[in-house]
Amino acid sequence: MSSTSLLFKLQEKLGALLISSSVKYPDEVLLKVKADNFQPCCKTLHEYLRSPVMMLFANDRRKTSNSYEVIAVFAAYVYKSWVQVSIDIPADDPRFPSLAKSIYSANLFEREIKELFGIEAEGHPDLRRLHLHDEVWPVGNYPLRKDFTGTALGSELSPYKFSHVEGEGIFEVPVGPVHAGIIGPGHFRFSVAGEPIINLELRLGFTHRGVEKHFEGRKCLEAVTLAECVSGDSSFAHSLAYSMAVEKICGLKEDLNTGYTRGIFLELERMYNHANDLGGMATDVGFSFPAALASVLKEEILQLNDDLTGHRYLKNINQPGELSLEIDQVKKDILKMSLPQIEEDFAELAQLLNNSASFLDRTENTGTLRQKTAEDLGIVGLAARASGIPNDIRKSFSEIHKEAEMTMAIEQGGDCLARLKVRITEFTESVRLIKTFLAKLTPDRRPNYTPAANWPKAGKALGYAEGWRGPVLYWLETAENGSISRCKIVDPSFHNWPGLSYAVLGDIIPDFPLCNKSFDLSYAGNDL
């Protein structure tokens, strides 16, 4: 099925709601509606495509049209397409009808739009700030508006208003934002009745760096290094999604060799992170030997990355329109020699975890997120697949993964054990995919790649990659001189933190570290 056939179906379903509709790229359908029709249009797409709100963001168009633009993005996996719905909002009346009451996955996006642009989602039940903390950021400053000077003006500050659960025998346990170890900062406020957790409220944003603002004005070819720094353990996925957006704008198409090479590095990034998480889960239940083995395994893969690319975390590889290196015969030999030992060590690790009754007892039925809850919350990626939701960008959108007959890892349990099993299956499949891609690499390098002579070029496009946590999305708009006028980024962690809050309900606080590690979400990727 194609974007064109999807467009025809959406025109039938939405009919008079549409102002305009078109296929921008082979994988992008663009719809424009009036603000009053935004909510019913998005609800129809949400139900028909069975997609959460994958992106929801604003653009400042006041210089050209005296308005703001709001865009919602949905994933149509069956059609291998992304559906974007846009509305225009008058600059002197910056508000639009909220989606959050009928589509929960719009909730955090609408809060973000309010704090960064000052555009209110009317009817939203909770417009507290996410990133710009009330105690340090004065009221009335909106940093993603084009006229923001870079300095927060004013002095009106206030304390953050936490939600409180009241009742006899209920007490609160605040944890963080500073934690033991090297994890990022986040505040977790538990409400407990006896031992079971009855509510968990998260407060993040402590590592907010204004990343999207930093992209503005940068040249497209230079900004890939910034994309690599958004979430350090997903450097390659972020640079790949960014590069894809730029390549679409400029009409560049990767050849098979480039696709296979990118596929290999994307799977290597998945592997070292999955090994790390298996060790982290073992650590959190006091199972020290497999935790140590997982550390050795992660280091093996990081050293392999360094041998192949000169960087342990796979930076400085992707460039829009090209790669900075190729996998030549020497690198092929390094991979062929390294993978058997990695497979052997991983098999031993998986066996240790699967054969330990006490470890399985701690992980089974702990941190459970049922499929219906995961769908309602808009959970994506690994956590969604562990709850029985069969969505993976590689499976639906990637031709090289389709050619390699990729097997998607799916579990139904939705608990810590299910998320562990998905990691184990995906690690094994990643090794197989790397071997498959390696065998398909040919000596000729990027024969069909159009050189970057199309720079600079104005345009808009969506880039995406299935990182190890889930889909990494970049919506990019460029000006005629090749500079970036707007970059919207969504890391899968932004979707999945609410899932952690629900998964721990009914469990006890000592199980929280295990639940947290089973999701292993990014603070930096969330706190853009």
XYZ file of C-alpha atoms in Angstrom:
528
model
C 0.000 0.000 0.000
C 1.200 3.514 -0.775
C 0.796 7.084 0.431
C -1.326 7.800 -2.643
C -3.843 5.069 -1.798
C -3.854 6.302 1.811
C -4.560 9.841 0.607
C -7.622 8.672 -1.343
C -8.977 6.847 1.717
C -8.412 9.864 3.960
C -10.124 12.160 1.461
C -13.157 9.862 1.620
C -13.137 9.706 5.417
C -12.425 13.353 6.180
C -14.205 14.926 3.221
C -15.363 18.454 4.021
C -12.992 18.772 6.976
C -10.065 19.235 4.588
C -8.877 22.522 3.142
C -6.178 20.759 1.118
C -4.486 17.362 0.878
C -1.454 16.082 -1.000
C 1.432 13.611 -1.063
C 4.619 15.592 -0.452
C 7.092 12.683 -0.548
C 6.463 8.967 -1.159
C 6.190 8.533 2.632
C 4.433 11.786 3.647
C 0.759 12.760 3.350
C -0.023 16.418 4.119
C -3.471 17.548 5.254
C -4.583 21.090 6.076
C -7.755 21.835 8.045
C -9.406 24.744 9.823
C -8.640 25.050 13.540
C -12.234 24.079 14.446
C -11.814 20.806 12.528
C -8.436 19.931 14.039
C -9.770 17.797 16.879
C -12.245 15.673 14.849
C -9.692 15.208 12.063
C -6.964 14.043 14.448
C -9.355 11.772 16.320
C -10.356 10.104 13.049
C -6.709 9.568 12.101
C -5.886 8.262 15.567
C -8.644 5.663 15.377
C -8.298 4.736 11.704
C -4.494 4.405 11.695
C -4.331 3.079 15.281
C -1.514 5.525 15.832
C -0.733 7.755 18.786
C 0.133 11.377 18.180
C 3.742 10.816 17.119
C 4.551 14.541 16.965
C 2.634 17.703 17.829
C 4.418 21.029 17.560
C 4.137 24.678 16.577
C 5.885 27.019 14.157
C 6.127 30.793 14.410
C 4.888 32.222 11.057
C 4.171 35.763 12.296
C 6.696 37.435 9.993
C 5.131 36.054 6.830
C 1.465 35.434 7.700
C 0.849 36.938 11.157
C -0.024 33.477 12.462
C 1.253 30.386 14.164
C 1.107 26.917 12.653
C 0.374 23.735 14.617
C 1.175 20.334 13.090
C 0.160 16.875 14.328
C 1.864 13.776 12.908
C 0.500 10.222 12.860
C 2.162 6.993 11.711
C 0.479 4.849 9.063
C 2.622 1.723 9.340
C 0.505 -0.350 6.954
C 0.844 2.319 4.247
C 4.521 3.072 5.000
C 3.572 6.691 5.414
C 3.368 9.599 7.855
C 0.265 11.775 7.970
C 0.705 15.428 8.930
C -2.282 17.626 9.822
C -1.695 21.380 10.032
C -3.740 24.362 11.133
C -3.105 28.115 11.177
C -3.755 30.144 14.336
C -4.058 33.944 14.446
C -1.095 35.581 16.171
C -3.394 37.791 18.243
C -5.410 34.801 19.517
C -2.902 31.967 20.049
C -5.034 28.980 20.989
C -6.392 25.800 19.425
C -8.769 23.035 20.567
C -7.012 20.482 22.766
C -6.618 16.898 21.583
C -5.526 15.534 24.947
C -8.941 14.625 26.373
C -9.669 12.261 23.492
C -6.072 11.323 22.537
C -3.885 11.052 25.623
C -0.641 10.927 23.610
C -1.171 14.616 22.750
C -0.992 15.569 26.431
C 2.707 16.314 26.897
C 3.034 17.858 23.436
C 0.318 20.397 24.235
C 1.965 21.298 27.534
C 5.225 21.780 25.650
C 3.612 24.053 23.044
C 2.122 26.224 25.801
C 5.411 26.733 27.633
C 7.629 27.194 24.560
C 5.286 29.222 22.317
C 2.560 30.573 24.604
C -0.099 28.850 22.464
C -2.835 27.369 24.632
C -4.575 24.082 23.948
C -8.101 25.004 25.014
C -9.713 22.426 27.267
C -6.453 20.787 28.310
C -6.800 19.716 31.966
C -3.172 20.280 32.978
C -0.932 22.910 31.375
C 1.879 22.844 33.925
C 5.355 23.328 32.509
C 7.588 20.449 31.495
C 11.017 21.930 30.781
C 11.030 25.578 31.903
C 10.849 25.117 35.636
C 8.578 27.581 37.438
C 11.166 28.281 40.146
C 13.768 29.643 37.715
C 11.962 30.685 34.503
C 9.822 33.840 34.717
C 6.267 33.861 33.384
C 5.720 35.248 29.886
C 8.936 34.078 28.183
C 8.477 31.780 25.199
C 11.888 30.703 23.842
C 10.766 29.141 20.549
C 9.133 32.306 19.313
C 11.268 33.972 16.663
C 11.495 37.241 18.597
C 12.864 35.655 21.755
C 16.087 37.470 22.633
C 17.837 34.624 24.447
C 17.375 36.116 27.910
C 14.390 35.376 30.135
C 12.856 38.694 31.214
C 10.765 39.420 34.301
C 10.785 38.147 37.858
C 7.470 36.356 38.420
C 8.438 32.932 39.754
C 6.383 30.314 41.554
C 6.746 26.834 43.068
C 5.753 23.804 40.995
C 2.354 22.392 41.957
C 2.583 18.642 42.411
C -0.517 16.482 42.363
C -1.377 15.106 45.787
C -3.188 11.897 46.679
C -5.026 12.309 49.949
C -6.496 9.745 52.336
C -5.893 7.927 55.571
C -2.606 6.015 55.648
C -1.262 7.584 52.427
C 2.154 9.200 52.483
C 4.571 10.569 49.916
C 8.140 9.510 49.217
C 10.132 12.041 47.133
C 13.164 10.689 45.262
C 15.639 12.764 43.238
C 16.331 14.738 41.142
C 19.886 13.855 42.247
C 20.437 10.098 42.283
C 23.183 7.684 43.192
C 25.274 6.483 40.261
C 25.507 8.161 36.863
C 21.871 8.327 35.753
C 20.342 11.640 34.741
C 18.292 13.929 36.987
C 14.600 13.326 37.474
C 12.223 13.803 40.394
C 9.971 10.862 41.298
C 7.220 11.467 43.851
C 5.625 8.233 45.083
C 2.278 8.118 46.850
C 1.987 4.870 48.787
C -0.611 3.210 50.968
C 1.402 0.856 53.107
C 3.832 -0.681 50.625
C 2.029 -0.594 47.236
C 2.503 2.439 45.003
C -0.838 4.080 44.206
C 0.549 7.044 42.249
C 3.858 8.106 40.769
C 4.343 11.646 39.522
C 7.393 12.393 37.415
C 9.026 15.765 37.073
C 11.708 16.015 34.435
C 13.244 18.891 32.493
C 16.336 19.254 34.679
C 18.589 18.725 31.644
C 16.675 21.052 29.317
C 19.224 22.663 26.984
C 17.082 24.439 24.422
C 18.227 21.987 21.743
C 15.586 22.893 19.149
C 16.477 26.586 19.499
C 20.153 25.730 18.979
C 19.321 24.221 15.569
C 17.796 27.451 14.296
C 20.115 29.390 12.008
C 22.667 26.589 11.657
C 23.676 25.284 8.246
C 22.196 21.892 7.464
C 25.520 20.207 6.786
C 26.947 21.408 10.095
C 23.984 20.675 12.373
C 24.365 16.884 12.195
C 26.957 17.125 14.967
C 24.316 18.743 17.165
C 21.866 15.928 16.377
C 24.471 13.431 17.616
C 24.489 15.154 21.008
C 20.744 15.131 21.661
C 20.801 11.755 23.435
C 24.285 10.305 23.762
C 23.345 6.609 23.793
C 21.379 7.068 20.553
C 23.874 9.189 18.618
C 23.624 7.183 15.426
C 19.826 6.957 15.364
C 19.520 10.709 15.885
C 22.080 11.575 13.219
C 20.401 9.129 10.824
C 16.917 10.591 11.325
C 18.297 14.111 10.920
C 20.258 13.201 7.787
C 17.194 11.564 6.242
C 15.159 14.763 6.691
C 17.855 16.829 4.967
C 18.265 14.290 2.169
C 14.536 14.309 1.445
C 14.493 18.104 1.210
C 17.378 18.042 -1.267
C 16.137 15.088 -3.288
C 19.059 12.857 -2.309
C 18.504 9.109 -2.305
C 20.834 6.688 -0.565
C 22.183 3.745 -2.547
C 22.132 0.211 -1.186
C 25.711 0.266 0.096
C 24.977 3.337 2.182
C 21.766 1.748 3.430
C 23.505 -1.473 4.438
C 26.311 0.429 6.182
C 23.857 2.566 8.107
C 21.882 -0.559 8.960
C 24.965 -2.222 10.444
C 25.763 0.734 12.691
C 22.133 1.130 13.745
C 22.103 -2.495 14.913
C 25.436 -2.147 16.705
C 23.987 0.784 18.645
C 21.006 -1.380 19.555
C 23.237 -4.219 20.702
C 25.461 -2.347 23.138
C 22.463 -0.646 24.716
C 20.525 -3.884 25.099
C 23.552 -5.522 26.714
C 23.830 -2.565 29.084
C 20.155 -2.824 30.064
C 20.290 -6.555 30.703
C 23.190 -5.899 33.056
C 21.325 -3.032 34.688
C 18.295 -5.199 35.385
C 20.543 -7.868 36.883
C 22.228 -5.247 39.056
C 18.903 -3.963 40.379
C 17.979 -7.390 41.732
C 21.471 -8.067 43.146
C 22.454 -10.631 40.484
C 26.076 -9.563 40.211
C 27.691 -12.173 37.947
C 25.508 -11.617 34.845
C 25.739 -7.871 35.526
C 29.528 -8.140 35.274
C 29.299 -10.279 32.139
C 26.954 -7.721 30.547
C 29.526 -4.995 31.264
C 32.181 -7.042 29.492
C 29.831 -7.615 26.559
C 28.991 -3.927 26.261
C 32.693 -3.061 26.309
C 33.358 -5.608 23.566
C 30.809 -3.909 21.325
C 32.041 -0.409 22.152
C 35.590 -1.446 21.282
C 34.288 -2.941 18.043
C 32.587 0.384 17.283
C 35.879 2.171 17.909
C 37.798 -0.229 15.674
C 35.302 0.289 12.854
C 34.705 4.036 13.097
C 37.174 5.628 15.504
C 34.341 6.422 17.937
C 32.885 4.162 20.621
C 29.442 5.763 20.369
C 29.268 5.899 16.570
C 29.580 9.645 16.058
C 31.039 11.412 13.036
C 29.678 8.834 10.575
C 26.435 10.201 9.165
C 26.409 13.269 6.961
C 23.448 14.357 4.870
C 24.149 12.912 1.442
C 27.089 10.748 2.418
C 28.927 8.737 5.067
C 32.326 9.694 6.412
C 33.575 6.123 6.010
C 32.887 2.855 4.249
C 33.090 -0.721 5.463
C 36.033 -1.957 3.430
C 37.532 -5.432 3.487
C 39.565 -4.702 6.618
C 36.443 -3.616 8.521
C 34.521 -6.604 7.166
C 37.202 -8.894 8.577
C 37.071 -7.113 11.947
C 33.310 -7.651 12.110
C 33.556 -11.284 11.036
C 36.167 -11.970 13.708
C 34.354 -10.081 16.485
C 30.756 -11.227 16.073
C 31.257 -14.918 17.059
C 32.749 -13.973 20.432
C 29.976 -11.433 21.028
C 27.374 -14.071 20.174
C 28.988 -16.566 22.528
C 29.149 -14.123 25.436
C 25.583 -12.993 24.853
C 24.298 -16.574 24.770
C 25.962 -17.175 28.144
C 24.403 -13.995 29.555
C 20.925 -14.883 28.305
C 21.259 -18.409 29.696
C 22.270 -17.121 33.135
C 19.249 -14.830 33.285
C 16.750 -17.340 31.889
C 17.909 -20.148 34.189
C 17.722 -18.190 37.436
C 14.425 -18.849 39.202
C 14.941 -15.984 41.635
C 15.723 -13.496 38.839
C 12.676 -14.569 36.830
C 10.526 -14.318 39.961
C 11.599 -10.701 40.474
C 10.928 -9.695 36.858
C 7.734 -11.609 36.074
C 4.522 -9.670 36.816
C 6.579 -6.682 37.961
C 6.098 -3.331 36.254
C 3.238 -4.578 34.088
C 1.883 -2.348 31.327
C -1.055 -4.010 29.593
C -1.575 -3.605 25.850
C -4.725 -1.488 26.178
C -3.012 0.872 28.612
C 0.055 1.094 26.380
C -2.130 1.907 23.363
C -4.084 4.546 25.287
C -0.891 6.208 26.533
C 0.758 6.155 23.099
C 3.728 4.001 24.130
C 6.195 3.320 21.316
C 9.230 1.222 20.472
C 10.613 -1.553 22.619
C 8.213 -0.916 25.514
C 5.237 -1.071 23.138
C 6.410 -4.324 21.533
C 6.793 -5.860 25.009
C 3.099 -5.054 25.546
C 1.994 -6.704 22.305
C 1.946 -3.655 19.995
C 3.586 -4.757 16.702
C 5.115 -1.507 15.440
C 8.713 -1.067 14.277
C 9.884 1.493 11.722
C 12.473 -0.965 10.418
C 9.809 -3.550 9.645
C 7.384 -1.119 7.996
C 9.565 1.530 6.326
C 13.052 0.128 5.709
C 13.637 -1.655 2.417
C 16.911 -3.190 3.566
C 15.270 -4.694 6.668
C 12.405 -5.970 4.539
C 14.918 -7.534 2.144
C 16.677 -9.164 5.113
C 13.293 -10.543 6.315
C 13.653 -8.934 9.716
C 11.797 -10.626 12.548
C 10.058 -8.235 14.930
C 10.370 -9.095 18.642
C 6.923 -9.180 20.266
C 5.879 -10.165 23.788
C 2.429 -10.005 25.368
C 3.219 -9.839 29.091
C 4.037 -6.141 29.306
C 6.138 -6.672 32.447
C 9.850 -6.389 33.188
C 10.362 -9.951 31.991
C 8.647 -9.194 28.669
C 10.869 -6.155 28.118
C 13.900 -8.307 28.931
C 12.787 -10.974 26.445
C 12.321 -8.371 23.706
C 15.890 -7.190 24.287
C 17.254 -10.720 24.102
C 15.381 -11.464 20.869
C 16.358 -8.140 19.308
C 20.034 -8.598 20.190
C 20.116 -11.979 18.463
C 18.250 -10.613 15.450
C 20.620 -7.624 15.252
C 23.587 -9.983 14.915
C 21.814 -11.836 12.100
C 20.930 -8.570 10.338
C 24.525 -7.336 10.543
C 25.750 -10.552 8.949
C 23.108 -10.243 6.227
C 23.947 -6.609 5.460
C 27.651 -7.380 5.534
C 27.215 -10.076 2.888
C 25.334 -7.663 0.634
C 27.950 -4.884 0.687
C 29.682 -4.517 -2.667
C 33.007 -2.858 -3.548
C 31.414 0.080 -5.372
C 30.564 2.865 -2.943
C 27.394 5.024 -3.248
C 27.164 4.894 -7.068
C 23.655 6.368 -7.153
C 24.084 9.068 -4.535
C 23.447 12.514 -5.954
C 26.285 14.789 -4.822
C 25.417 17.580 -2.419
C 25.323 20.131 -5.256
C 21.628 20.688 -4.470
C 22.660 22.730 -1.451
C 21.282 25.034 -0.310
C 17.603 24.357 -0.754
C 14.445 25.424 1.050
C 11.936 22.799 2.097
C 10.312 20.722 4.817
C 10.595 17.009 5.516
C 10.284 14.350 8.187
C 13.222 12.055 8.945
C 12.987 8.955 11.108
C 14.883 5.944 12.415
C 14.021 3.078 14.748
C 16.516 3.626 17.534
C 17.019 1.024 20.208
C 14.335 2.596 22.424
C 11.947 3.289 19.560
C 11.240 5.804 16.788
C 13.474 8.889 16.617
C 11.760 11.647 14.608
C 13.080 14.890 13.093
C 10.815 17.399 11.343
C 13.013 19.919 9.566
C 12.368 23.184 7.741
C 15.168 24.909 5.834
C 15.560 28.319 4.190
C 16.964 29.125 0.730
C 20.452 29.737 2.123
C 20.588 26.232 3.595
C 20.046 27.309 7.199
C 17.543 25.666 9.527
C 14.459 27.701 10.396
C 12.743 25.016 12.520
C 13.738 21.620 13.848
C 11.318 19.549 15.904
C 12.740 16.436 17.567
C 10.892 13.616 19.292
C 12.882 10.963 21.131
C 10.887 7.835 22.092
C 11.488 8.609 25.764
C 9.103 11.571 25.490
C 6.305 9.116 24.666
C 7.260 6.462 27.188
C 7.877 8.197 30.526
C 4.105 8.175 31.288
C 4.186 4.417 30.726
C 6.658 4.001 33.581
C 4.291 5.918 35.898
C 1.511 3.437 35.139
C 3.661 0.308 35.102
C 4.740 0.671 38.751
C 1.212 1.007 40.160
C 0.539 -1.744 42.675
C 4.228 -2.621 42.969
C 6.461 -1.613 45.868
C 9.075 1.138 45.864
C 12.036 -1.329 46.084
C 10.921 -2.685 42.682
C 11.033 0.762 41.080
C 14.745 0.637 40.077
C 14.082 -2.621 38.215
C 11.002 -1.171 36.484
C 12.909 1.981 35.619
C 15.813 0.057 34.099
C 13.447 -2.207 32.146
C 12.250 0.932 30.316
C 15.649 2.722 30.500
C 14.406 6.037 29.190
C 16.557 9.019 28.323
C 16.483 12.146 30.483
C 18.402 14.158 27.882
C 16.241 12.875 25.020
C 13.141 13.948 26.927
C 14.414 17.303 28.195
C 15.177 18.916 24.854
